mmCIF file with all atom_site columns, C-alpha atoms in Angstrom:
data_model
loop_
_atom_site.group_PDB
_atom_site.id
_atom_site.type_symbol
_atom_site.label_atom_id
_atom_site.label_alt_id
_atom_site.label_comp_id
_atom_site.label_asym_id
_atom_site.label_entity_id
_atom_site.label_seq_id
_atom_site.pdbx_PDB_ins_code
_atom_site.Cartn_x
_atom_site.Cartn_y
_atom_site.Cartn_z
_atom_site.occupancy
_atom_site.B_iso_or_equiv
_atom_site.pdbx_formal_charge
_atom_site.auth_seq_id
_atom_site.auth_comp_id
_atom_site.auth_asym_id
_atom_site.auth_atom_id
_atom_site.pdbx_PDB_model_num
ATOM 1   C CA . LEU A 1 1   ? 152.888 267.952 46.447  1.00 68.00 ? 1   LEU A CA 1
ATOM 2   C CA . ARG A 1 2   ? 153.908 264.237 46.211  1.00 66.00 ? 2   ARG A CA 1
ATOM 3   C CA . VAL A 1 3   ? 156.906 264.878 48.268  1.00 70.00 ? 3   VAL A CA 1
ATOM 4   C CA . ARG A 1 4   ? 154.677 266.008 50.654  1.00 66.00 ? 4   ARG A CA 1
ATOM 5   C CA . LEU A 1 5   ? 152.873 263.120 50.785  1.00 63.00 ? 5   LEU A CA 1
ATOM 6   C CA . VAL A 1 6   ? 155.384 260.539 51.417  1.00 65.00 ? 6   VAL A CA 1
ATOM 7   C CA . SER A 1 7   ? 157.597 263.153 54.232  1.00 69.00 ? 7   SER A CA 1
ATOM 8   C CA . GLU A 1 8   ? 154.653 264.161 56.004  1.00 64.00 ? 8   GLU A CA 1
ATOM 9   C CA . ALA A 1 9   ? 154.370 263.125 59.231  1.00 71.00 ? 9   ALA A CA 1
ATOM 10  C CA . ASP A 1 10  ? 151.199 264.562 60.887  1.00 77.00 ? 10  ASP A CA 1
ATOM 11  C CA . GLU A 1 11  ? 148.101 263.470 59.279  1.00 79.00 ? 11  GLU A CA 1
ATOM 12  C CA . HIS A 1 12  ? 146.408 265.921 59.886  1.00 82.00 ? 12  HIS A CA 1
ATOM 13  C CA . LEU A 1 13  ? 148.899 268.179 57.582  1.00 84.00 ? 13  LEU A CA 1
ATOM 14  C CA . PHE A 1 14  ? 149.139 265.162 55.541  1.00 84.00 ? 14  PHE A CA 1
ATOM 15  C CA . PHE A 1 15  ? 145.164 264.942 54.263  1.00 87.00 ? 15  PHE A CA 1
ATOM 16  C CA . ASP A 1 16  ? 144.968 269.049 54.679  1.00 88.00 ? 16  ASP A CA 1
ATOM 17  C CA . ALA A 1 17  ? 147.399 269.069 51.340  1.00 87.00 ? 17  ALA A CA 1
ATOM 18  C CA . ILE A 1 18  ? 145.611 267.141 49.476  1.00 89.00 ? 18  ILE A CA 1
ATOM 19  C CA . VAL A 1 19  ? 142.498 268.987 50.125  1.00 91.00 ? 19  VAL A CA 1
ATOM 20  C CA . ALA A 1 20  ? 144.610 272.160 48.777  1.00 90.00 ? 20  ALA A CA 1
ATOM 21  C CA . ALA A 1 21  ? 146.124 270.332 46.343  1.00 90.00 ? 21  ALA A CA 1
ATOM 22  C CA . ALA A 1 22  ? 142.370 270.626 44.789  1.00 92.00 ? 22  ALA A CA 1
ATOM 23  C CA . LEU A 1 23  ? 141.121 273.410 45.260  1.00 91.00 ? 23  LEU A CA 1
ATOM 24  C CA . ALA A 1 24  ? 143.806 273.989 43.231  1.00 89.00 ? 24  ALA A CA 1
ATOM 25  C CA . ILE A 1 25  ? 143.713 272.167 41.326  1.00 90.00 ? 25  ILE A CA 1
ATOM 26  C CA . THR A 1 26  ? 140.143 273.986 40.374  1.00 90.00 ? 26  THR A CA 1
ATOM 27  C CA . GLY A 1 27  ? 139.730 276.720 42.123  1.00 88.00 ? 27  GLY A CA 1
ATOM 28  C CA . ALA A 1 28  ? 136.665 275.597 43.746  1.00 90.00 ? 28  ALA A CA 1
ATOM 29  C CA . GLY A 1 29  ? 135.745 277.074 47.130  1.00 89.00 ? 29  GLY A CA 1
ATOM 30  C CA . SER A 1 30  ? 135.743 274.594 49.381  1.00 90.00 ? 30  SER A CA 1
ATOM 31  C CA . GLY A 1 31  ? 136.948 270.295 49.797  1.00 92.00 ? 31  GLY A CA 1
ATOM 32  C CA . SER A 1 32  ? 136.710 267.844 51.777  1.00 93.00 ? 32  SER A CA 1
ATOM 33  C CA . ILE A 1 33  ? 139.462 264.452 52.042  1.00 94.00 ? 33  ILE A CA 1
ATOM 34  C CA . HIS A 1 34  ? 136.369 260.951 53.627  1.00 94.00 ? 34  HIS A CA 1
ATOM 35  C CA . LEU A 1 35  ? 137.684 258.071 53.746  1.00 93.00 ? 35  LEU A CA 1
ATOM 36  C CA . LEU A 1 36  ? 136.248 254.627 54.414  1.00 91.00 ? 36  LEU A CA 1
ATOM 37  C CA . ASN A 1 37  ? 135.909 253.111 58.028  1.00 91.00 ? 37  ASN A CA 1
ATOM 38  C CA . PRO A 1 38  ? 136.924 249.636 56.990  1.00 85.00 ? 38  PRO A CA 1
ATOM 39  C CA . GLU A 1 39  ? 135.829 248.201 59.512  1.00 88.00 ? 39  GLU A CA 1
ATOM 40  C CA . THR A 1 40  ? 132.299 249.959 60.006  1.00 91.00 ? 40  THR A CA 1
ATOM 41  C CA . SER A 1 41  ? 132.204 250.699 55.902  1.00 88.00 ? 41  SER A CA 1
ATOM 42  C CA . GLU A 1 42  ? 130.945 254.573 56.383  1.00 91.00 ? 42  GLU A CA 1
ATOM 43  C CA . LEU A 1 43  ? 132.680 257.972 55.314  1.00 90.00 ? 43  LEU A CA 1
ATOM 44  C CA . VAL A 1 44  ? 135.230 260.026 57.258  1.00 91.00 ? 44  VAL A CA 1
ATOM 45  C CA . LEU A 1 45  ? 135.588 263.097 57.534  1.00 90.00 ? 45  LEU A CA 1
ATOM 46  C CA . LEU A 1 46  ? 139.131 263.538 57.904  1.00 87.00 ? 46  LEU A CA 1
ATOM 47  C CA . ALA A 1 47  ? 139.015 267.157 56.839  1.00 89.00 ? 47  ALA A CA 1
ATOM 48  C CA . MET A 1 48  ? 137.573 269.548 54.996  1.00 88.00 ? 48  MET A CA 1
ATOM 49  C CA . ARG A 1 49  ? 138.897 273.404 54.098  1.00 85.00 ? 49  ARG A CA 1
ATOM 50  C CA . ASN A 1 50  ? 137.844 276.826 51.775  1.00 82.00 ? 50  ASN A CA 1
ATOM 51  C CA . ALA A 1 51  ? 139.896 278.259 49.189  1.00 73.00 ? 51  ALA A CA 1
ATOM 52  C CA . ASP A 1 52  ? 141.801 280.263 51.435  1.00 68.00 ? 52  ASP A CA 1
ATOM 53  C CA . GLY A 1 53  ? 142.964 277.919 53.692  1.00 60.00 ? 53  GLY A CA 1
ATOM 54  C CA . ASP A 1 54  ? 140.489 277.944 57.131  1.00 59.00 ? 54  ASP A CA 1
ATOM 55  C CA . SER A 1 55  ? 139.644 275.541 58.389  1.00 56.00 ? 55  SER A CA 1
ATOM 56  C CA . GLN A 1 56  ? 135.353 274.500 57.876  1.00 51.00 ? 56  GLN A CA 1
ATOM 57  C CA . PRO A 1 57  ? 133.362 272.926 59.701  1.00 45.00 ? 57  PRO A CA 1
ATOM 58  C CA . ALA A 1 58  ? 132.606 269.741 59.270  1.00 43.00 ? 58  ALA A CA 1
ATOM 59  C CA . GLY A 1 59  ? 128.282 270.994 59.324  1.00 48.00 ? 59  GLY A CA 1
ATOM 60  C CA . ALA A 1 60  ? 129.126 273.453 56.665  1.00 53.00 ? 60  ALA A CA 1
ATOM 61  C CA . ASP A 1 61  ? 126.801 273.098 52.943  1.00 55.00 ? 61  ASP A CA 1
ATOM 62  C CA . PRO A 1 62  ? 128.861 273.872 50.034  1.00 51.00 ? 62  PRO A CA 1
ATOM 63  C CA . ARG A 1 63  ? 126.477 273.552 47.508  1.00 65.00 ? 63  ARG A CA 1
ATOM 64  C CA . PRO A 1 64  ? 127.065 272.261 44.139  1.00 80.00 ? 64  PRO A CA 1
ATOM 65  C CA . ALA A 1 65  ? 130.532 268.976 44.376  1.00 85.00 ? 65  ALA A CA 1
ATOM 66  C CA . HIS A 1 66  ? 132.570 267.050 42.312  1.00 89.00 ? 66  HIS A CA 1
ATOM 67  C CA . SER A 1 67  ? 133.271 263.734 44.109  1.00 90.00 ? 67  SER A CA 1
ATOM 68  C CA . THR A 1 68  ? 136.512 261.438 42.942  1.00 92.00 ? 68  THR A CA 1
ATOM 69  C CA . PRO A 1 69  ? 137.522 258.351 44.373  1.00 93.00 ? 69  PRO A CA 1
ATOM 70  C CA . LEU A 1 70  ? 139.977 257.320 46.220  1.00 94.00 ? 70  LEU A CA 1
ATOM 71  C CA . VAL A 1 71  ? 140.926 253.942 44.850  1.00 93.00 ? 71  VAL A CA 1
ATOM 72  C CA . THR A 1 72  ? 144.620 251.818 45.493  1.00 91.00 ? 72  THR A CA 1
ATOM 73  C CA . ARG A 1 73  ? 146.070 250.485 42.493  1.00 89.00 ? 73  ARG A CA 1
ATOM 74  C CA . SER A 1 74  ? 144.577 246.873 43.693  1.00 90.00 ? 74  SER A CA 1
ATOM 75  C CA . GLY A 1 75  ? 141.514 248.682 42.347  1.00 91.00 ? 75  GLY A CA 1
ATOM 76  C CA . ARG A 1 76  ? 139.841 248.831 45.895  1.00 90.00 ? 76  ARG A CA 1
ATOM 77  C CA . THR A 1 77  ? 137.733 252.597 46.733  1.00 91.00 ? 77  THR A CA 1
ATOM 78  C CA . ILE A 1 78  ? 139.031 253.944 50.496  1.00 93.00 ? 78  ILE A CA 1
ATOM 79  C CA . GLY A 1 79  ? 137.439 257.306 50.229  1.00 94.00 ? 79  GLY A CA 1
ATOM 80  C CA . MET A 1 80  ? 137.109 260.288 48.369  1.00 94.00 ? 80  MET A CA 1
ATOM 81  C CA . LEU A 1 81  ? 138.240 263.537 47.077  1.00 94.00 ? 81  LEU A CA 1
ATOM 82  C CA . SER A 1 82  ? 135.375 266.791 46.695  1.00 92.00 ? 82  SER A CA 1
ATOM 83  C CA . THR A 1 83  ? 135.703 269.914 45.644  1.00 91.00 ? 83  THR A CA 1
ATOM 84  C CA . TYR A 1 84  ? 132.886 272.278 46.355  1.00 90.00 ? 84  TYR A CA 1
ATOM 85  C CA . TRP A 1 85  ? 131.788 275.013 44.517  1.00 85.00 ? 85  TRP A CA 1
ATOM 86  C CA . PRO A 1 86  ? 128.864 278.256 45.751  1.00 81.00 ? 86  PRO A CA 1
ATOM 87  C CA . GLN A 1 87  ? 127.683 278.269 41.817  1.00 81.00 ? 87  GLN A CA 1
ATOM 88  C CA . ASP A 1 88  ? 126.896 275.540 39.320  1.00 81.00 ? 88  ASP A CA 1
ATOM 89  C CA . ARG A 1 89  ? 130.362 274.669 37.402  1.00 82.00 ? 89  ARG A CA 1
ATOM 90  C CA . ARG A 1 90  ? 131.241 271.604 35.073  1.00 85.00 ? 90  ARG A CA 1
ATOM 91  C CA . LEU A 1 91  ? 135.422 270.768 35.296  1.00 88.00 ? 91  LEU A CA 1
ATOM 92  C CA . SER A 1 92  ? 137.750 271.129 32.132  1.00 90.00 ? 92  SER A CA 1
ATOM 93  C CA . GLU A 1 93  ? 139.057 267.761 31.271  1.00 93.00 ? 93  GLU A CA 1
ATOM 94  C CA . ARG A 1 94  ? 142.080 268.975 32.300  1.00 92.00 ? 94  ARG A CA 1
ATOM 95  C CA . GLU A 1 95  ? 141.573 269.357 35.359  1.00 92.00 ? 95  GLU A CA 1
ATOM 96  C CA . LEU A 1 96  ? 139.190 266.230 36.189  1.00 91.00 ? 96  LEU A CA 1
ATOM 97  C CA . ARG A 1 97  ? 142.960 264.237 34.753  1.00 93.00 ? 97  ARG A CA 1
ATOM 98  C CA . PHE A 1 98  ? 144.946 266.302 37.316  1.00 92.00 ? 98  PHE A CA 1
ATOM 99  C CA . LEU A 1 99  ? 142.119 265.786 39.880  1.00 92.00 ? 99  LEU A CA 1
ATOM 100 C CA . ASP A 1 100 ? 142.348 261.448 39.253  1.00 92.00 ? 100 ASP A CA 1
ATOM 101 C CA . LEU A 1 101 ? 145.621 261.364 39.045  1.00 91.00 ? 101 LEU A CA 1
ATOM 102 C CA . LEU A 1 102 ? 145.199 263.390 42.739  1.00 91.00 ? 102 LEU A CA 1
ATOM 103 C CA . ALA A 1 103 ? 143.304 260.904 43.984  1.00 92.00 ? 103 ALA A CA 1
ATOM 104 C CA . ARG A 1 104 ? 145.505 258.043 42.988  1.00 91.00 ? 104 ARG A CA 1
ATOM 105 C CA . GLN A 1 105 ? 149.099 259.303 44.362  1.00 88.00 ? 105 GLN A CA 1
ATOM 106 C CA . ALA A 1 106 ? 146.833 260.353 47.241  1.00 89.00 ? 106 ALA A CA 1
ATOM 107 C CA . ALA A 1 107 ? 145.083 256.312 47.745  1.00 91.00 ? 107 ALA A CA 1
ATOM 108 C CA . GLU A 1 108 ? 148.585 255.295 47.533  1.00 88.00 ? 108 GLU A CA 1
ATOM 109 C CA . THR A 1 109 ? 149.968 256.823 49.619  1.00 86.00 ? 109 THR A CA 1
ATOM 110 C CA . ILE A 1 110 ? 147.324 256.125 52.223  1.00 86.00 ? 110 ILE A CA 1
ATOM 111 C CA . GLU A 1 111 ? 147.579 253.084 51.770  1.00 88.00 ? 111 GLU A CA 1
ATOM 112 C CA . ARG A 1 112 ? 150.954 253.134 51.652  1.00 85.00 ? 112 ARG A CA 1
ATOM 113 C CA . ARG A 1 113 ? 150.556 254.351 55.474  1.00 83.00 ? 113 ARG A CA 1
ATOM 114 C CA . ARG A 1 114 ? 147.998 252.296 56.425  1.00 84.00 ? 114 ARG A CA 1
ATOM 115 C CA . THR A 1 115 ? 149.557 248.950 54.744  1.00 87.00 ? 115 THR A CA 1
ATOM 116 C CA . ASP A 1 116 ? 153.551 250.346 56.850  1.00 86.00 ? 116 ASP A CA 1
ATOM 117 C CA . ASP A 1 117 ? 151.388 251.261 59.993  1.00 84.00 ? 117 ASP A CA 1
ATOM 118 C CA . ALA A 1 118 ? 149.993 247.752 60.137  1.00 86.00 ? 118 ALA A CA 1
ATOM 119 C CA . LEU A 1 119 ? 153.961 246.281 60.146  1.00 91.00 ? 119 LEU A CA 1
ATOM 120 C CA . ARG A 1 120 ? 154.886 247.831 62.452  1.00 90.00 ? 120 ARG A CA 1
ATOM 121 C CA . GLU A 1 121 ? 152.165 246.504 64.320  1.00 91.00 ? 121 GLU A CA 1
ATOM 122 C CA . SER A 1 122 ? 152.719 243.171 63.631  1.00 91.00 ? 122 SER A CA 1
ATOM 123 C CA . GLU A 1 123 ? 156.141 243.805 63.640  1.00 93.00 ? 123 GLU A CA 1
ATOM 124 C CA . ARG A 1 124 ? 156.315 245.206 67.974  1.00 91.00 ? 124 ARG A CA 1
ATOM 125 C CA . ARG A 1 125 ? 153.002 242.085 68.825  1.00 90.00 ? 125 ARG A CA 1
ATOM 126 C CA . LEU A 1 126 ? 156.208 239.765 66.830  1.00 90.00 ? 126 LEU A CA 1
ATOM 127 C CA . SER A 1 127 ? 158.986 241.813 69.526  1.00 90.00 ? 127 SER A CA 1
ATOM 128 C CA . ALA A 1 128 ? 156.742 240.959 72.277  1.00 85.00 ? 128 ALA A CA 1
ATOM 129 C CA . GLU A 1 129 ? 155.390 237.844 71.585  1.00 85.00 ? 129 GLU A CA 1
ATOM 130 C CA . LEU A 1 130 ? 159.244 236.864 71.388  1.00 87.00 ? 130 LEU A CA 1
ATOM 131 C CA . ALA A 1 131 ? 160.029 238.284 74.567  1.00 85.00 ? 131 ALA A CA 1
ATOM 132 C CA . ASP A 1 132 ? 157.456 236.497 76.185  1.00 80.00 ? 132 ASP A CA 1
ATOM 133 C CA . THR A 1 133 ? 158.433 233.479 74.815  1.00 83.00 ? 133 THR A CA 1
ATOM 134 C CA . ARG A 1 134 ? 162.434 233.726 75.660  1.00 83.00 ? 134 ARG A CA 1
ATOM 135 C CA . LEU A 1 135 ? 160.460 234.997 79.108  1.00 79.00 ? 135 LEU A CA 1
ATOM 136 C CA . LEU A 1 136 ? 158.849 231.362 79.212  1.00 77.00 ? 136 LEU A CA 1
ATOM 137 C CA . GLN A 1 137 ? 162.646 229.484 78.119  1.00 80.00 ? 137 GLN A CA 1
ATOM 138 C CA . ALA A 1 138 ? 164.808 231.147 80.599  1.00 78.00 ? 138 ALA A CA 1
ATOM 139 C CA . LEU A 1 139 ? 161.547 229.883 83.208  1.00 75.00 ? 139 LEU A CA 1
ATOM 140 C CA . GLY A 1 140 ? 162.238 226.350 81.845  1.00 74.00 ? 140 GLY A CA 1
ATOM 141 C CA . SER A 1 141 ? 165.569 226.903 82.103  1.00 76.00 ? 141 SER A CA 1
ATOM 142 C CA . GLN A 1 142 ? 165.874 228.343 86.208  1.00 70.00 ? 142 GLN A CA 1
ATOM 143 C CA . LEU A 1 143 ? 162.375 224.700 86.826  1.00 69.00 ? 143 LEU A CA 1
ATOM 144 C CA . ILE A 1 144 ? 165.127 222.736 85.711  1.00 68.00 ? 144 ILE A CA 1
ATOM 145 C CA . LYS A 1 145 ? 168.334 223.886 87.747  1.00 73.00 ? 145 LYS A CA 1
ATOM 146 C CA . GLU A 1 146 ? 166.562 225.861 90.678  1.00 62.00 ? 146 GLU A CA 1
ATOM 147 C CA . GLN A 1 147 ? 166.172 224.481 94.474  1.00 67.00 ? 147 GLN A CA 1
ATOM 148 C CA . ASP A 1 148 ? 165.043 227.006 95.744  1.00 72.00 ? 148 ASP A CA 1
ATOM 149 C CA . SER A 1 149 ? 161.467 226.701 96.255  1.00 75.00 ? 149 SER A CA 1
ATOM 150 C CA . MET A 1 150 ? 160.643 230.709 96.417  1.00 78.00 ? 150 MET A CA 1
ATOM 151 C CA . THR A 1 151 ? 163.449 231.706 94.282  1.00 77.00 ? 151 THR A CA 1
ATOM 152 C CA . LEU A 1 152 ? 161.609 229.623 91.678  1.00 77.00 ? 152 LEU A CA 1
ATOM 153 C CA . TYR A 1 153 ? 157.874 230.208 93.304  1.00 82.00 ? 153 TYR A CA 1
ATOM 154 C CA . GLU A 1 154 ? 158.220 234.633 92.762  1.00 82.00 ? 154 GLU A CA 1
ATOM 155 C CA . THR A 1 155 ? 159.938 233.925 89.055  1.00 79.00 ? 155 THR A CA 1
ATOM 156 C CA . ILE A 1 156 ? 156.888 232.307 88.100  1.00 81.00 ? 156 ILE A CA 1
ATOM 157 C CA . VAL A 1 157 ? 155.379 234.910 89.137  1.00 86.00 ? 157 VAL A CA 1
ATOM 158 C CA . ASP A 1 158 ? 157.503 237.383 87.682  1.00 83.00 ? 158 ASP A CA 1
ATOM 159 C CA . ALA A 1 159 ? 157.072 235.770 84.434  1.00 82.00 ? 159 ALA A CA 1
ATOM 160 C CA . ALA A 1 160 ? 153.440 235.737 83.791  1.00 84.00 ? 160 ALA A CA 1
ATOM 161 C CA . THR A 1 161 ? 152.917 239.308 84.929  1.00 86.00 ? 161 THR A CA 1
ATOM 162 C CA . SER A 1 162 ? 155.632 240.421 81.814  1.00 82.00 ? 162 SER A CA 1
ATOM 163 C CA . ILE A 1 163 ? 153.805 238.008 79.925  1.00 82.00 ? 163 ILE A CA 1
ATOM 164 C CA . MET A 1 164 ? 150.278 238.949 80.776  1.00 83.00 ? 164 MET A CA 1
ATOM 165 C CA . HIS A 1 165 ? 150.972 242.551 81.101  1.00 83.00 ? 165 HIS A CA 1
ATOM 166 C CA . SER A 1 166 ? 149.343 243.449 84.225  1.00 88.00 ? 166 SER A CA 1
ATOM 167 C CA . GLU A 1 167 ? 150.631 244.980 87.510  1.00 90.00 ? 167 GLU A CA 1
ATOM 168 C CA . TYR A 1 168 ? 149.704 242.266 89.796  1.00 87.00 ? 168 TYR A CA 1
ATOM 169 C CA . ALA A 1 169 ? 149.774 238.310 90.302  1.00 88.00 ? 169 ALA A CA 1
ATOM 170 C CA . SER A 1 170 ? 149.804 235.570 92.286  1.00 88.00 ? 170 SER A CA 1
ATOM 171 C CA . LEU A 1 171 ? 150.421 232.328 92.234  1.00 87.00 ? 171 LEU A CA 1
ATOM 172 C CA . GLN A 1 172 ? 148.998 229.666 95.015  1.00 88.00 ? 172 GLN A CA 1
ATOM 173 C CA . MET A 1 173 ? 149.440 226.172 96.444  1.00 84.00 ? 173 MET A CA 1
ATOM 174 C CA . LEU A 1 174 ? 146.845 223.643 97.653  1.00 87.00 ? 174 LEU A CA 1
ATOM 175 C CA . HIS A 1 175 ? 148.791 222.588 101.059 1.00 87.00 ? 175 HIS A CA 1
ATOM 176 C CA . PRO A 1 176 ? 146.855 218.902 100.834 1.00 89.00 ? 176 PRO A CA 1
ATOM 177 C CA . GLU A 1 177 ? 147.199 218.835 105.694 1.00 87.00 ? 177 GLU A CA 1
#
């Protein structure tokens, strides 16, 4: 499962695999995984399935449950992994240990994915800013060299369109006369 958690690119299959493993460990009838939305502090259902592998609708109403928090190495709770039974059941110490291990591995993998996604987004933004800076540098060089004002104006408009990620731009000049 650890190899699958690290290599699974499809996020839905990733979360479904975590729930499937929890069902296998506990023999539960169904299970779910919820992640905490950091902006709203609400739990968001990501996957819910029953023991025969079918996904369950979010409105399913299982009865007795056991929830294991998903806690990162830094101690931050990011969600919970829950298992459900049709009747009351107490988990063995072995099941609890394995469920806790699964939850820790899932939390670490989720946190690493989030960190990797944030890093890729940061790199993308920095790359775009670098391209904009190079464009401005080239524009500055052209301003120094350019003798033809129309070509210069077109270059300024093109640079503004590129930097602002807009479809159109215009440059207007005031002629006092």
